[in-house]
Amino acid sequence: MNWEYFILFAIAALVCWALGAFAAWKGTKPGWAYGFTFLGLAIFFSFIIGMWISLERPPMRTMGETRLWYSFFLPLAGLITYIRWKYKWILSFSCILSFVFICINIFKPEIHNKTLMPALQSPWFAPHVIVYMFAYAMLGAATVMAVYLLWFKKKEIERKEMDLCDNLTYVGLAFMTLGMLTGAIWAKEAWGHYWAWDPKETWAAATWFAYLAYIHFRLGKPLKARPALVILLVSFVLLQMCWYGINYLPSAQGVSVHTYNLN
């Protein structure tokens, strides 16, 4: 599979996701929303599989490659949310967010060679990154909802809307925790220790505690919606540092074992 075919697969997937989002928004039979969204996921995932075969390694090393997974998991997270809670707008949001990451990959693909450094040649590599990408997708959807509630919603925030933020955060944090656990096992295998306070590990811990603080705040003060949403946004900012921000921190240059895209 050549990267030049990405735009074709991306357009086909986006069209399917847009049709699924339209069907959900119009409130027609849920089967149409399910079918179109799933078809788009199948098309996009077929490209990921093709790249996996072509590169002879999981496409997860560079930022461009991880954006592939984020573009895939956002509609998947939207579909799961729609199936579970029937929020008719969630597929539209997930489609728009996926479109943004696809556009970034089209204009800045960050193509790299097939080489995979020894530390990444581990059976824990794929599950660790995939679990994290799904966690990011769920927490990203929660952030979109928080932005909408804080700055775009004119009426009073409803309980069901906060419940959605809570549910997305619960799922996202659960997968983030699983990602940290698989990462610790991988680190023990690769470097001989579970945790070393590497810059990325430090930011991951800060992010985990931030989302945990949101959950505890919601449980302790369920009527305080706006402060909780602010905590949710701050947590997502920390998540960005954990995801790609450390690549640009001077403290991580030549030090962090997680800056794999720096050659």
PDB file of C-alpha atoms in Angstrom:
ATOM      1  CA  MET A   1       0.000   0.000   0.000  1.00  0.00           C
ATOM      2  CA  ASN A   2       1.400   3.392  -1.023  1.00  0.00           C
ATOM      3  CA  TRP A   3       0.729   6.558   0.974  1.00  0.00           C
ATOM      4  CA  GLU A   4      -0.444   8.250  -2.233  1.00  0.00           C
ATOM      5  CA  TYR A   5      -3.641   6.181  -1.988  1.00  0.00           C
ATOM      6  CA  PHE A   6      -4.442   7.639   1.434  1.00  0.00           C
ATOM      7  CA  ILE A   7      -6.503  10.526   0.066  1.00  0.00           C
ATOM      8  CA  LEU A   8      -8.755   8.102  -1.850  1.00  0.00           C
ATOM      9  CA  PHE A   9      -9.438   5.912   1.168  1.00  0.00           C
ATOM     10  CA  ALA A  10      -9.856   8.985   3.370  1.00  0.00           C
ATOM     11  CA  ILE A  11     -12.413  10.626   1.065  1.00  0.00           C
ATOM     12  CA  ALA A  12     -14.412   7.396   0.758  1.00  0.00           C
ATOM     13  CA  ALA A  13     -14.402   6.921   4.535  1.00  0.00           C
ATOM     14  CA  LEU A  14     -15.349  10.554   5.208  1.00  0.00           C
ATOM     15  CA  VAL A  15     -18.275  10.342   2.799  1.00  0.00           C
ATOM     16  CA  CYS A  16     -19.567   7.254   4.618  1.00  0.00           C
ATOM     17  CA  TRP A  17     -19.089   8.878   8.030  1.00  0.00           C
ATOM     18  CA  ALA A  18     -20.844  12.038   6.866  1.00  0.00           C
ATOM     19  CA  LEU A  19     -23.800  10.002   5.575  1.00  0.00           C
ATOM     20  CA  GLY A  20     -23.938   8.120   8.862  1.00  0.00           C
ATOM     21  CA  ALA A  21     -23.841  11.388  10.801  1.00  0.00           C
ATOM     22  CA  PHE A  22     -26.608  12.831   8.628  1.00  0.00           C
ATOM     23  CA  ALA A  23     -28.771   9.760   9.173  1.00  0.00           C
ATOM     24  CA  ALA A  24     -28.255   9.989  12.935  1.00  0.00           C
ATOM     25  CA  TRP A  25     -28.996  13.723  12.991  1.00  0.00           C
ATOM     26  CA  LYS A  26     -32.201  13.325  10.988  1.00  0.00           C
ATOM     27  CA  GLY A  27     -33.350  10.632  13.375  1.00  0.00           C
ATOM     28  CA  THR A  28     -34.030   8.068  10.674  1.00  0.00           C
ATOM     29  CA  LYS A  29     -33.625   4.351  11.280  1.00  0.00           C
ATOM     30  CA  PRO A  30     -30.443   3.808  13.371  1.00  0.00           C
ATOM     31  CA  GLY A  31     -29.428   1.043  10.996  1.00  0.00           C
ATOM     32  CA  TRP A  32     -28.460   3.601   8.345  1.00  0.00           C
ATOM     33  CA  ALA A  33     -26.213   5.459  10.795  1.00  0.00           C
ATOM     34  CA  TYR A  34     -24.670   2.188  11.969  1.00  0.00           C
ATOM     35  CA  GLY A  35     -24.165   0.878   8.447  1.00  0.00           C
ATOM     36  CA  PHE A  36     -22.589   3.967   6.880  1.00  0.00           C
ATOM     37  CA  THR A  37     -20.319   4.597   9.866  1.00  0.00           C
ATOM     38  CA  PHE A  38     -19.186   0.988  10.020  1.00  0.00           C
ATOM     39  CA  LEU A  39     -18.539   0.966   6.254  1.00  0.00           C
ATOM     40  CA  GLY A  40     -16.366   4.068   6.606  1.00  0.00           C
ATOM     41  CA  LEU A  41     -14.460   2.417   9.443  1.00  0.00           C
ATOM     42  CA  ALA A  42     -13.905  -0.697   7.333  1.00  0.00           C
ATOM     43  CA  ILE A  43     -12.597   1.371   4.402  1.00  0.00           C
ATOM     44  CA  PHE A  44     -10.239   3.400   6.582  1.00  0.00           C
ATOM     45  CA  PHE A  45      -9.017   0.370   8.506  1.00  0.00           C
ATOM     46  CA  SER A  46      -8.255  -1.438   5.249  1.00  0.00           C
ATOM     47  CA  PHE A  47      -5.790   1.351   4.439  1.00  0.00           C
ATOM     48  CA  ILE A  48      -4.177   0.995   7.879  1.00  0.00           C
ATOM     49  CA  ILE A  49      -3.809  -2.753   7.306  1.00  0.00           C
ATOM     50  CA  GLY A  50      -2.344  -2.061   3.878  1.00  0.00           C
ATOM     51  CA  MET A  51       0.198   0.343   5.364  1.00  0.00           C
ATOM     52  CA  TRP A  52       0.999  -2.204   8.083  1.00  0.00           C
ATOM     53  CA  ILE A  53       1.786  -4.812   5.415  1.00  0.00           C
ATOM     54  CA  SER A  54       3.706  -2.336   3.255  1.00  0.00           C
ATOM     55  CA  LEU A  55       5.836  -0.969   6.098  1.00  0.00           C
ATOM     56  CA  GLU A  56       6.322  -4.481   7.534  1.00  0.00           C
ATOM     57  CA  ARG A  57       5.597  -3.011  10.971  1.00  0.00           C
ATOM     58  CA  PRO A  58       2.640  -1.415  12.766  1.00  0.00           C
ATOM     59  CA  PRO A  59       2.064   2.150  11.468  1.00  0.00           C
ATOM     60  CA  MET A  60       2.455   3.703  14.911  1.00  0.00           C
ATOM     61  CA  ARG A  61       5.918   5.196  15.043  1.00  0.00           C
ATOM     62  CA  THR A  62       5.539   8.746  13.722  1.00  0.00           C
ATOM     63  CA  MET A  63       2.981  11.427  14.533  1.00  0.00           C
ATOM     64  CA  GLY A  64       1.536  11.011  11.041  1.00  0.00           C
ATOM     65  CA  GLU A  65       1.043   7.315  11.636  1.00  0.00           C
ATOM     66  CA  THR A  66      -0.574   7.774  15.056  1.00  0.00           C
ATOM     67  CA  ARG A  67      -2.923  10.329  13.505  1.00  0.00           C
ATOM     68  CA  LEU A  68      -4.153   7.510  11.271  1.00  0.00           C
ATOM     69  CA  TRP A  69      -5.316   5.667  14.362  1.00  0.00           C
ATOM     70  CA  TYR A  70      -6.814   8.787  15.890  1.00  0.00           C
ATOM     71  CA  SER A  71      -8.759   9.425  12.662  1.00  0.00           C
ATOM     72  CA  PHE A  72     -10.021   5.849  12.851  1.00  0.00           C
ATOM     73  CA  PHE A  73     -10.885   5.689  16.542  1.00  0.00           C
ATOM     74  CA  LEU A  74     -12.772   8.996  16.684  1.00  0.00           C
ATOM     75  CA  PRO A  75     -15.663   7.747  14.492  1.00  0.00           C
ATOM     76  CA  LEU A  76     -15.486   4.407  16.309  1.00  0.00           C
ATOM     77  CA  ALA A  77     -15.839   6.189  19.655  1.00  0.00           C
ATOM     78  CA  GLY A  78     -18.694   8.224  18.185  1.00  0.00           C
ATOM     79  CA  LEU A  79     -20.420   5.078  16.958  1.00  0.00           C
ATOM     80  CA  ILE A  80     -20.092   3.345  20.333  1.00  0.00           C
ATOM     81  CA  THR A  81     -21.470   6.425  22.070  1.00  0.00           C
ATOM     82  CA  TYR A  82     -24.349   6.665  19.616  1.00  0.00           C
ATOM     83  CA  ILE A  83     -25.222   2.990  19.989  1.00  0.00           C
ATOM     84  CA  ARG A  84     -25.104   3.195  23.778  1.00  0.00           C
ATOM     85  CA  TRP A  85     -26.711   6.598  24.469  1.00  0.00           C
ATOM     86  CA  LYS A  86     -28.306   7.628  21.130  1.00  0.00           C
ATOM     87  CA  TYR A  87     -26.870  11.169  21.096  1.00  0.00           C
ATOM     88  CA  LYS A  88     -27.733  12.141  17.539  1.00  0.00           C
ATOM     89  CA  TRP A  89     -25.006  14.789  17.205  1.00  0.00           C
ATOM     90  CA  ILE A  90     -22.050  12.674  18.360  1.00  0.00           C
ATOM     91  CA  LEU A  91     -21.390  11.166  14.913  1.00  0.00           C
ATOM     92  CA  SER A  92     -21.221  14.664  13.398  1.00  0.00           C
ATOM     93  CA  PHE A  93     -18.654  15.752  15.977  1.00  0.00           C
ATOM     94  CA  SER A  94     -16.536  12.650  15.537  1.00  0.00           C
ATOM     95  CA  CYS A  95     -16.664  13.012  11.754  1.00  0.00           C
ATOM     96  CA  ILE A  96     -15.504  16.639  11.915  1.00  0.00           C
ATOM     97  CA  LEU A  97     -12.656  15.830  14.292  1.00  0.00           C
ATOM     98  CA  SER A  98     -11.543  12.925  12.142  1.00  0.00           C
ATOM     99  CA  PHE A  99     -11.661  15.213   9.101  1.00  0.00           C
ATOM    100  CA  VAL A 100      -9.258  17.603  10.836  1.00  0.00           C
ATOM    101  CA  PHE A 101      -6.685  14.882  11.513  1.00  0.00           C
ATOM    102  CA  ILE A 102      -7.061  13.502   7.998  1.00  0.00           C
ATOM    103  CA  CYS A 103      -6.393  16.959   6.552  1.00  0.00           C
ATOM    104  CA  ILE A 104      -3.261  17.277   8.685  1.00  0.00           C
ATOM    105  CA  ASN A 105      -2.054  13.933   7.378  1.00  0.00           C
ATOM    106  CA  ILE A 106      -2.741  14.953   3.791  1.00  0.00           C
ATOM    107  CA  PHE A 107      -0.795  18.204   4.036  1.00  0.00           C
ATOM    108  CA  LYS A 108       1.874  16.921   6.459  1.00  0.00           C
ATOM    109  CA  PRO A 109       2.081  13.150   6.062  1.00  0.00           C
ATOM    110  CA  GLU A 110       5.451  12.706   7.862  1.00  0.00           C
ATOM    111  CA  ILE A 111       6.438   9.665   5.832  1.00  0.00           C
ATOM    112  CA  HIS A 112       9.251   7.559   7.268  1.00  0.00           C
ATOM    113  CA  ASN A 113      11.024   4.409   6.196  1.00  0.00           C
ATOM    114  CA  LYS A 114      10.322   0.858   7.290  1.00  0.00           C
ATOM    115  CA  THR A 115      12.965   0.884  10.014  1.00  0.00           C
ATOM    116  CA  LEU A 116      11.709   0.139  13.497  1.00  0.00           C
ATOM    117  CA  MET A 117      14.106   0.680  16.384  1.00  0.00           C
ATOM    118  CA  PRO A 118      14.775  -2.311  18.665  1.00  0.00           C
ATOM    119  CA  ALA A 119      12.729  -0.928  21.564  1.00  0.00           C
ATOM    120  CA  LEU A 120       9.618  -0.934  19.364  1.00  0.00           C
ATOM    121  CA  GLN A 121      10.110  -4.495  18.171  1.00  0.00           C
ATOM    122  CA  SER A 122       7.938  -5.864  20.949  1.00  0.00           C
ATOM    123  CA  PRO A 123       4.578  -7.676  21.021  1.00  0.00           C
ATOM    124  CA  TRP A 124       3.425  -4.994  23.495  1.00  0.00           C
ATOM    125  CA  PHE A 125       3.933  -2.197  20.946  1.00  0.00           C
ATOM    126  CA  ALA A 126       0.687  -2.615  19.004  1.00  0.00           C
ATOM    127  CA  PRO A 127      -1.749  -3.167  21.915  1.00  0.00           C
ATOM    128  CA  HIS A 128      -0.178  -0.365  23.958  1.00  0.00           C
ATOM    129  CA  VAL A 129      -0.533   2.242  21.210  1.00  0.00           C
ATOM    130  CA  ILE A 130      -3.959   1.059  20.014  1.00  0.00           C
ATOM    131  CA  VAL A 131      -5.399   1.168  23.540  1.00  0.00           C
ATOM    132  CA  TYR A 132      -3.990   4.652  24.055  1.00  0.00           C
ATOM    133  CA  MET A 133      -5.370   5.903  20.744  1.00  0.00           C
ATOM    134  CA  PHE A 134      -8.855   4.715  21.678  1.00  0.00           C
ATOM    135  CA  ALA A 135      -8.513   6.417  25.070  1.00  0.00           C
ATOM    136  CA  TYR A 136      -7.487   9.654  23.341  1.00  0.00           C
ATOM    137  CA  ALA A 137     -10.495   9.402  21.038  1.00  0.00           C
ATOM    138  CA  MET A 138     -12.947   9.001  23.918  1.00  0.00           C
ATOM    139  CA  LEU A 139     -11.369  11.787  25.955  1.00  0.00           C
ATOM    140  CA  GLY A 140     -11.263  13.994  22.860  1.00  0.00           C
ATOM    141  CA  ALA A 141     -15.006  13.488  22.402  1.00  0.00           C
ATOM    142  CA  ALA A 142     -15.546  14.453  26.057  1.00  0.00           C
ATOM    143  CA  THR A 143     -13.524  17.615  25.474  1.00  0.00           C
ATOM    144  CA  VAL A 144     -15.582  18.589  22.446  1.00  0.00           C
ATOM    145  CA  MET A 145     -18.697  18.228  24.569  1.00  0.00           C
ATOM    146  CA  ALA A 146     -17.128  20.334  27.326  1.00  0.00           C
ATOM    147  CA  VAL A 147     -16.263  23.127  24.870  1.00  0.00           C
ATOM    148  CA  TYR A 148     -19.819  23.089  23.545  1.00  0.00           C
ATOM    149  CA  LEU A 149     -21.322  23.296  27.021  1.00  0.00           C
ATOM    150  CA  LEU A 150     -19.019  26.069  28.229  1.00  0.00           C
ATOM    151  CA  TRP A 151     -19.050  28.431  25.254  1.00  0.00           C
ATOM    152  CA  PHE A 152     -21.755  27.509  22.756  1.00  0.00           C
ATOM    153  CA  LYS A 153     -24.749  26.244  24.712  1.00  0.00           C
ATOM    154  CA  LYS A 154     -27.022  29.155  25.599  1.00  0.00           C
ATOM    155  CA  LYS A 155     -29.350  27.333  27.962  1.00  0.00           C
ATOM    156  CA  GLU A 156     -28.567  25.811  31.339  1.00  0.00           C
ATOM    157  CA  ILE A 157     -26.402  22.695  31.280  1.00  0.00           C
ATOM    158  CA  GLU A 158     -28.532  19.573  31.641  1.00  0.00           C
ATOM    159  CA  ARG A 159     -27.740  16.555  33.732  1.00  0.00           C
ATOM    160  CA  LYS A 160     -27.788  14.188  30.746  1.00  0.00           C
ATOM    161  CA  GLU A 161     -25.148  16.319  29.024  1.00  0.00           C
ATOM    162  CA  MET A 162     -22.851  16.094  32.031  1.00  0.00           C
ATOM    163  CA  ASP A 163     -23.577  12.370  32.190  1.00  0.00           C
ATOM    164  CA  LEU A 164     -22.214  12.088  28.657  1.00  0.00           C
ATOM    165  CA  CYS A 165     -18.982  13.860  29.654  1.00  0.00           C
ATOM    166  CA  ASP A 166     -18.726  11.547  32.652  1.00  0.00           C
ATOM    167  CA  ASN A 167     -19.328   8.368  30.658  1.00  0.00           C
ATOM    168  CA  LEU A 168     -16.817   9.304  27.960  1.00  0.00           C
ATOM    169  CA  THR A 169     -14.254  10.151  30.623  1.00  0.00           C
ATOM    170  CA  TYR A 170     -14.870   6.888  32.481  1.00  0.00           C
ATOM    171  CA  VAL A 171     -14.237   4.862  29.339  1.00  0.00           C
ATOM    172  CA  GLY A 172     -11.285   7.009  28.259  1.00  0.00           C
ATOM    173  CA  LEU A 173      -9.589   6.863  31.646  1.00  0.00           C
ATOM    174  CA  ALA A 174     -10.127   3.109  31.864  1.00  0.00           C
ATOM    175  CA  PHE A 175      -8.372   2.595  28.529  1.00  0.00           C
ATOM    176  CA  MET A 176      -5.657   5.075  29.498  1.00  0.00           C
ATOM    177  CA  THR A 177      -5.031   3.060  32.649  1.00  0.00           C
ATOM    178  CA  LEU A 178      -4.833  -0.124  30.583  1.00  0.00           C
ATOM    179  CA  GLY A 179      -2.409   1.643  28.237  1.00  0.00           C
ATOM    180  CA  MET A 180      -0.187   2.684  31.140  1.00  0.00           C
ATOM    181  CA  LEU A 181      -0.170  -0.867  32.494  1.00  0.00           C
ATOM    182  CA  THR A 182       0.774  -2.406  29.136  1.00  0.00           C
ATOM    183  CA  GLY A 183       3.385   0.325  28.729  1.00  0.00           C
ATOM    184  CA  ALA A 184       4.886  -0.522  32.115  1.00  0.00           C
ATOM    185  CA  ILE A 185       5.127  -4.208  31.195  1.00  0.00           C
ATOM    186  CA  TRP A 186       6.695  -3.257  27.860  1.00  0.00           C
ATOM    187  CA  ALA A 187       9.195  -0.961  29.621  1.00  0.00           C
ATOM    188  CA  LYS A 188      10.193  -3.782  31.981  1.00  0.00           C
ATOM    189  CA  GLU A 189      10.824  -6.006  28.976  1.00  0.00           C
ATOM    190  CA  ALA A 190      12.734  -3.370  26.974  1.00  0.00           C
ATOM    191  CA  TRP A 191      14.675  -1.418  29.621  1.00  0.00           C
ATOM    192  CA  GLY A 192      14.478  -3.492  32.763  1.00  0.00           C
ATOM    193  CA  HIS A 193      12.182  -1.251  34.823  1.00  0.00           C
ATOM    194  CA  TYR A 194       8.464  -0.535  34.917  1.00  0.00           C
ATOM    195  CA  TRP A 195       8.677   3.224  35.489  1.00  0.00           C
ATOM    196  CA  ALA A 196      11.573   5.660  35.231  1.00  0.00           C
ATOM    197  CA  TRP A 197       9.937   9.122  35.320  1.00  0.00           C
ATOM    198  CA  ASP A 198      10.833   9.677  31.707  1.00  0.00           C
ATOM    199  CA  PRO A 199       9.319  13.024  30.495  1.00  0.00           C
ATOM    200  CA  LYS A 200       6.464  11.224  28.730  1.00  0.00           C
ATOM    201  CA  GLU A 201       5.804   9.001  31.725  1.00  0.00           C
ATOM    202  CA  THR A 202       5.707  12.084  33.948  1.00  0.00           C
ATOM    203  CA  TRP A 203       3.160  13.817  31.734  1.00  0.00           C
ATOM    204  CA  ALA A 204       1.151  10.589  31.491  1.00  0.00           C
ATOM    205  CA  ALA A 205       0.972  10.433  35.287  1.00  0.00           C
ATOM    206  CA  ALA A 206      -0.060  14.106  35.478  1.00  0.00           C
ATOM    207  CA  THR A 207      -2.779  13.484  32.880  1.00  0.00           C
ATOM    208  CA  TRP A 208      -4.056  10.397  34.693  1.00  0.00           C
ATOM    209  CA  PHE A 209      -4.312  12.255  37.998  1.00  0.00           C
ATOM    210  CA  ALA A 210      -6.031  15.210  36.295  1.00  0.00           C
ATOM    211  CA  TYR A 211      -8.804  13.032  34.882  1.00  0.00           C
ATOM    212  CA  LEU A 212      -9.063  11.256  38.221  1.00  0.00           C
ATOM    213  CA  ALA A 213      -9.505  14.681  39.847  1.00  0.00           C
ATOM    214  CA  TYR A 214     -12.364  15.405  37.417  1.00  0.00           C
ATOM    215  CA  ILE A 215     -14.111  12.162  38.346  1.00  0.00           C
ATOM    216  CA  HIS A 216     -13.750  12.792  42.079  1.00  0.00           C
ATOM    217  CA  PHE A 217     -14.942  16.381  41.679  1.00  0.00           C
ATOM    218  CA  ARG A 218     -18.033  15.183  39.826  1.00  0.00           C
ATOM    219  CA  LEU A 219     -18.764  12.587  42.491  1.00  0.00           C
ATOM    220  CA  GLY A 220     -18.263  15.058  45.329  1.00  0.00           C
ATOM    221  CA  LYS A 221     -19.992  18.076  43.774  1.00  0.00           C
ATOM    222  CA  PRO A 222     -22.345  16.841  41.044  1.00  0.00           C
ATOM    223  CA  LEU A 223     -24.155  20.190  40.777  1.00  0.00           C
ATOM    224  CA  LYS A 224     -20.990  22.169  40.007  1.00  0.00           C
ATOM    225  CA  ALA A 225     -20.935  21.616  36.259  1.00  0.00           C
ATOM    226  CA  ARG A 226     -18.804  24.500  34.978  1.00  0.00           C
ATOM    227  CA  PRO A 227     -15.816  24.004  37.329  1.00  0.00           C
ATOM    228  CA  ALA A 228     -15.858  20.319  36.422  1.00  0.00           C
ATOM    229  CA  LEU A 229     -15.780  21.143  32.710  1.00  0.00           C
ATOM    230  CA  VAL A 230     -12.812  23.452  33.262  1.00  0.00           C
ATOM    231  CA  ILE A 231     -10.963  20.580  34.956  1.00  0.00           C
ATOM    232  CA  LEU A 232     -11.845  18.414  31.954  1.00  0.00           C
ATOM    233  CA  LEU A 233     -10.328  20.962  29.559  1.00  0.00           C
ATOM    234  CA  VAL A 234      -7.163  21.327  31.638  1.00  0.00           C
ATOM    235  CA  SER A 235      -6.844  17.538  31.655  1.00  0.00           C
ATOM    236  CA  PHE A 236      -7.050  17.482  27.860  1.00  0.00           C
ATOM    237  CA  VAL A 237      -4.288  20.103  27.611  1.00  0.00           C
ATOM    238  CA  LEU A 238      -2.094  17.830  29.734  1.00  0.00           C
ATOM    239  CA  LEU A 239      -3.054  14.974  27.420  1.00  0.00           C
ATOM    240  CA  GLN A 240      -1.713  16.928  24.433  1.00  0.00           C
ATOM    241  CA  MET A 241       1.611  17.347  26.192  1.00  0.00           C
ATOM    242  CA  CYS A 242       1.650  13.619  26.914  1.00  0.00           C
ATOM    243  CA  TRP A 243       0.799  12.764  23.302  1.00  0.00           C
ATOM    244  CA  TYR A 244       3.028  14.999  21.186  1.00  0.00           C
ATOM    245  CA  GLY A 245       4.117  17.969  23.311  1.00  0.00           C
ATOM    246  CA  ILE A 246       7.104  16.180  24.775  1.00  0.00           C
ATOM    247  CA  ASN A 247       8.627  15.930  21.288  1.00  0.00           C
ATOM    248  CA  TYR A 248       9.223  19.682  21.408  1.00  0.00           C
ATOM    249  CA  LEU A 249      10.346  20.072  25.016  1.00  0.00           C
ATOM    250  CA  PRO A 250      14.075  20.786  25.472  1.00  0.00           C
ATOM    251  CA  SER A 251      14.082  18.451  28.482  1.00  0.00           C
ATOM    252  CA  ALA A 252      13.095  15.541  26.241  1.00  0.00           C
ATOM    253  CA  GLN A 253      15.598  16.095  23.443  1.00  0.00           C
ATOM    254  CA  GLY A 254      18.092  13.258  23.510  1.00  0.00           C
ATOM    255  CA  VAL A 255      16.793  12.140  26.907  1.00  0.00           C
ATOM    256  CA  SER A 256      13.296  10.723  26.511  1.00  0.00           C
ATOM    257  CA  VAL A 257      13.145   7.143  25.267  1.00  0.00           C
ATOM    258  CA  HIS A 258       9.693   7.955  23.879  1.00  0.00           C
ATOM    259  CA  THR A 259      10.742  10.467  21.194  1.00  0.00           C
ATOM    260  CA  TYR A 260      10.941   7.794  18.490  1.00  0.00           C
ATOM    261  CA  ASN A 261      10.225  10.188  15.645  1.00  0.00           C
ATOM    262  CA  LEU A 262      13.430  12.113  16.241  1.00  0.00           C
ATOM    263  CA  ASN A 263      16.194  10.755  14.090  1.00  0.00           C
TER     264      ASN A 263
END
